[in-house]
Tab-separated table of C-alpha atoms in Angstrom:
chain	number	residue	atom	x	y	z
G	4	UNK	CA	-58.207	28.714	-47.299
G	5	UNK	CA	-59.167	31.041	-50.180
G	6	UNK	CA	-57.446	34.033	-51.593
G	7	UNK	CA	-59.115	37.556	-51.210
G	8	UNK	CA	-58.602	39.362	-54.523
G	9	UNK	CA	-60.280	43.040	-54.450
G	10	UNK	CA	-60.108	45.698	-57.166
G	11	UNK	CA	-59.855	49.212	-55.559
G	12	UNK	CA	-60.531	52.549	-57.303
G	13	UNK	CA	-57.576	54.683	-56.583
G	14	UNK	CA	-59.693	57.847	-56.863
G	15	UNK	CA	-62.588	56.779	-54.383
G	16	UNK	CA	-60.560	54.226	-52.285
G	17	UNK	CA	-63.571	51.953	-52.645
G	18	UNK	CA	-63.646	48.212	-53.652
G	19	UNK	CA	-65.238	47.877	-57.112
G	20	UNK	CA	-64.737	44.146	-57.153
G	21	UNK	CA	-64.394	41.325	-54.887
G	22	UNK	CA	-64.303	37.520	-55.535
G	23	UNK	CA	-65.544	34.758	-53.533
G	24	UNK	CA	-62.405	34.297	-51.576
G	25	UNK	CA	-62.824	37.847	-50.153
G	26	UNK	CA	-66.382	37.157	-49.381
G	27	UNK	CA	-65.156	33.551	-47.661
G	28	UNK	CA	-62.218	35.340	-45.461
G	29	UNK	CA	-64.213	38.576	-44.499
G	30	UNK	CA	-67.769	37.086	-43.743
G	31	UNK	CA	-69.538	39.753	-46.004
G	32	UNK	CA	-70.958	38.821	-49.489
G	33	UNK	CA	-68.937	39.964	-52.561
G	34	UNK	CA	-72.107	42.528	-53.082
G	35	UNK	CA	-71.569	43.935	-49.578
G	36	UNK	CA	-67.756	44.351	-50.165
G	37	UNK	CA	-68.336	46.519	-53.206
G	38	UNK	CA	-68.269	50.325	-52.151
G	39	UNK	CA	-66.439	49.537	-48.892
G	40	UNK	CA	-62.979	51.113	-48.432
G	41	UNK	CA	-60.116	48.696	-47.709
G	42	UNK	CA	-59.319	50.936	-44.876
G	43	UNK	CA	-62.686	49.693	-42.979
G	44	UNK	CA	-61.364	46.176	-43.310
G	45	UNK	CA	-58.076	46.551	-41.772
G	46	UNK	CA	-57.291	46.323	-38.222
G	47	UNK	CA	-53.710	46.792	-37.541
G	48	UNK	CA	-52.381	49.538	-40.281
G	49	UNK	CA	-53.119	52.931	-39.694
G	50	UNK	CA	-55.505	54.522	-42.542
G	51	UNK	CA	-52.826	57.095	-43.762
G	52	UNK	CA	-50.236	54.334	-43.844
G	53	UNK	CA	-52.464	52.192	-46.054
G	54	UNK	CA	-53.818	55.170	-48.153
G	55	UNK	CA	-49.841	56.037	-48.596
G	56	UNK	CA	-48.884	52.541	-49.557
G	57	UNK	CA	-51.802	52.432	-52.011
G	58	UNK	CA	-50.873	55.914	-53.583
G	59	UNK	CA	-47.268	54.558	-53.670
G	60	UNK	CA	-48.393	51.643	-55.813
G	61	UNK	CA	-50.412	53.625	-58.115
G	62	UNK	CA	-47.864	56.291	-58.933
G	63	UNK	CA	-44.993	53.967	-59.302
G	64	UNK	CA	-46.515	50.764	-60.331
G	65	UNK	CA	-43.942	48.908	-58.140
G	66	UNK	CA	-46.007	46.086	-55.991
G	67	UNK	CA	-45.998	46.247	-52.297
G	68	UNK	CA	-46.075	43.100	-50.002
G	69	UNK	CA	-47.121	43.211	-46.362
G	70	UNK	CA	-48.370	41.381	-43.419
G	71	UNK	CA	-51.578	42.448	-41.780
G	72	UNK	CA	-54.922	41.421	-40.704
G	73	UNK	CA	-58.473	41.722	-42.186
G	74	UNK	CA	-61.156	42.562	-39.695
G	75	UNK	CA	-64.082	40.295	-40.736
G	76	UNK	CA	-67.981	40.979	-40.379
G	77	UNK	CA	-67.884	39.125	-36.932
G	78	UNK	CA	-65.139	41.412	-35.437
G	79	UNK	CA	-62.674	38.630	-35.588
G	80	UNK	CA	-59.008	39.117	-37.206
G	81	UNK	CA	-57.651	37.088	-39.807
G	82	UNK	CA	-54.016	37.561	-40.269
G	83	UNK	CA	-53.200	37.594	-44.058
G	84	UNK	CA	-50.037	38.424	-46.391
G	85	UNK	CA	-51.149	41.194	-48.708
G	86	UNK	CA	-49.886	42.273	-51.967
G	87	UNK	CA	-51.043	45.406	-53.286
G	88	UNK	CA	-50.358	45.787	-57.153
G	89	UNK	CA	-51.303	47.834	-60.100
G	90	UNK	CA	-51.762	45.909	-63.478
G	91	UNK	CA	-49.995	47.471	-66.301
G	92	UNK	CA	-50.924	51.077	-66.535
G	93	UNK	CA	-54.295	50.361	-65.379
G	94	UNK	CA	-56.092	52.820	-63.450
G	95	UNK	CA	-57.117	50.360	-60.510
G	96	UNK	CA	-55.463	48.820	-57.797
G	97	UNK	CA	-55.377	44.894	-56.958
G	98	UNK	CA	-55.279	43.982	-53.556
G	99	UNK	CA	-54.642	40.344	-52.879
G	100	UNK	CA	-54.778	38.671	-49.529
G	101	UNK	CA	-53.694	35.339	-48.323
G	102	UNK	CA	-54.445	33.988	-44.959
G	103	UNK	CA	-51.161	33.298	-42.992
G	104	UNK	CA	-52.631	30.447	-40.874
G	105	UNK	CA	-51.631	27.719	-43.314
G	106	UNK	CA	-48.163	29.160	-43.695
G	107	UNK	CA	-47.788	29.538	-39.992
G	108	UNK	CA	-48.967	26.216	-39.419
G	109	UNK	CA	-46.425	24.849	-41.963
G	110	UNK	CA	-43.664	26.793	-40.274
G	111	UNK	CA	-44.659	25.234	-36.824
G	112	UNK	CA	-44.648	21.848	-38.230
G	113	UNK	CA	-41.093	22.544	-39.577
G	114	UNK	CA	-39.970	23.929	-36.353
G	115	UNK	CA	-41.238	20.984	-34.585
G	116	UNK	CA	-39.729	18.492	-37.076
G	117	UNK	CA	-36.125	20.279	-36.704
G	118	UNK	CA	-36.469	20.057	-33.104
G	119	UNK	CA	-37.140	16.212	-33.222
G	120	UNK	CA	-34.254	15.688	-35.466
G	121	UNK	CA	-32.001	17.787	-33.047
G	122	UNK	CA	-33.216	15.446	-30.142
G	123	UNK	CA	-32.769	12.344	-32.233
G	124	UNK	CA	-29.143	13.354	-33.131
G	125	UNK	CA	-28.427	14.102	-29.318
G	126	UNK	CA	-29.789	10.571	-28.457
G	127	UNK	CA	-27.464	9.067	-31.384
G	128	UNK	CA	-24.631	10.755	-30.142
G	129	UNK	CA	-25.338	9.533	-26.403
G	130	UNK	CA	-25.610	5.941	-27.539
G	131	UNK	CA	-22.755	6.120	-29.658
G	132	UNK	CA	-20.516	7.403	-26.622
G	133	UNK	CA	-22.096	4.805	-24.335
G	134	UNK	CA	-21.301	2.163	-27.062
G	135	UNK	CA	-17.593	3.151	-27.193
G	136	UNK	CA	-17.520	3.623	-23.482
G	137	UNK	CA	-18.815	-0.089	-22.730
G	138	UNK	CA	-16.416	-1.320	-25.615
G	139	UNK	CA	-13.368	0.144	-24.020
G	140	UNK	CA	-14.224	-1.114	-20.549
G	141	UNK	CA	-14.815	-4.595	-21.752
G	142	UNK	CA	-11.581	-4.755	-24.020
G	143	UNK	CA	-9.424	-2.629	-21.575
G	144	UNK	CA	-10.528	-4.837	-18.635
G	145	UNK	CA	-9.599	-8.028	-20.331
């Protein structure tokens, strides 16, 4: 899935640029996103917390990573990993959002594979124990 990138004016807290990925993820056109506040697009972050996070990044220049959800045009929520950054001494914030759907699916596949490996190891151990028991019975009886 696409990666959303938006530039935010730290004075007005409005989006001044949005890439195609932002449009794809949100369901809004890039032009419709311009002028919106990121606060309008978040669902699970208190506006004060997001504003404080963006202000902190703006004042310190230290990027901030978080998990959240974007409220899309149709009202649905898209879980995302968010990076808020300020390019070197620029008076702009860059918000990057990557949908976590792909990451979570990969994590689920990895968990399933690990569970399968554990079951196979148990079956191998049981088969080995059974083999050893049969051999002992055969040679012990003879």
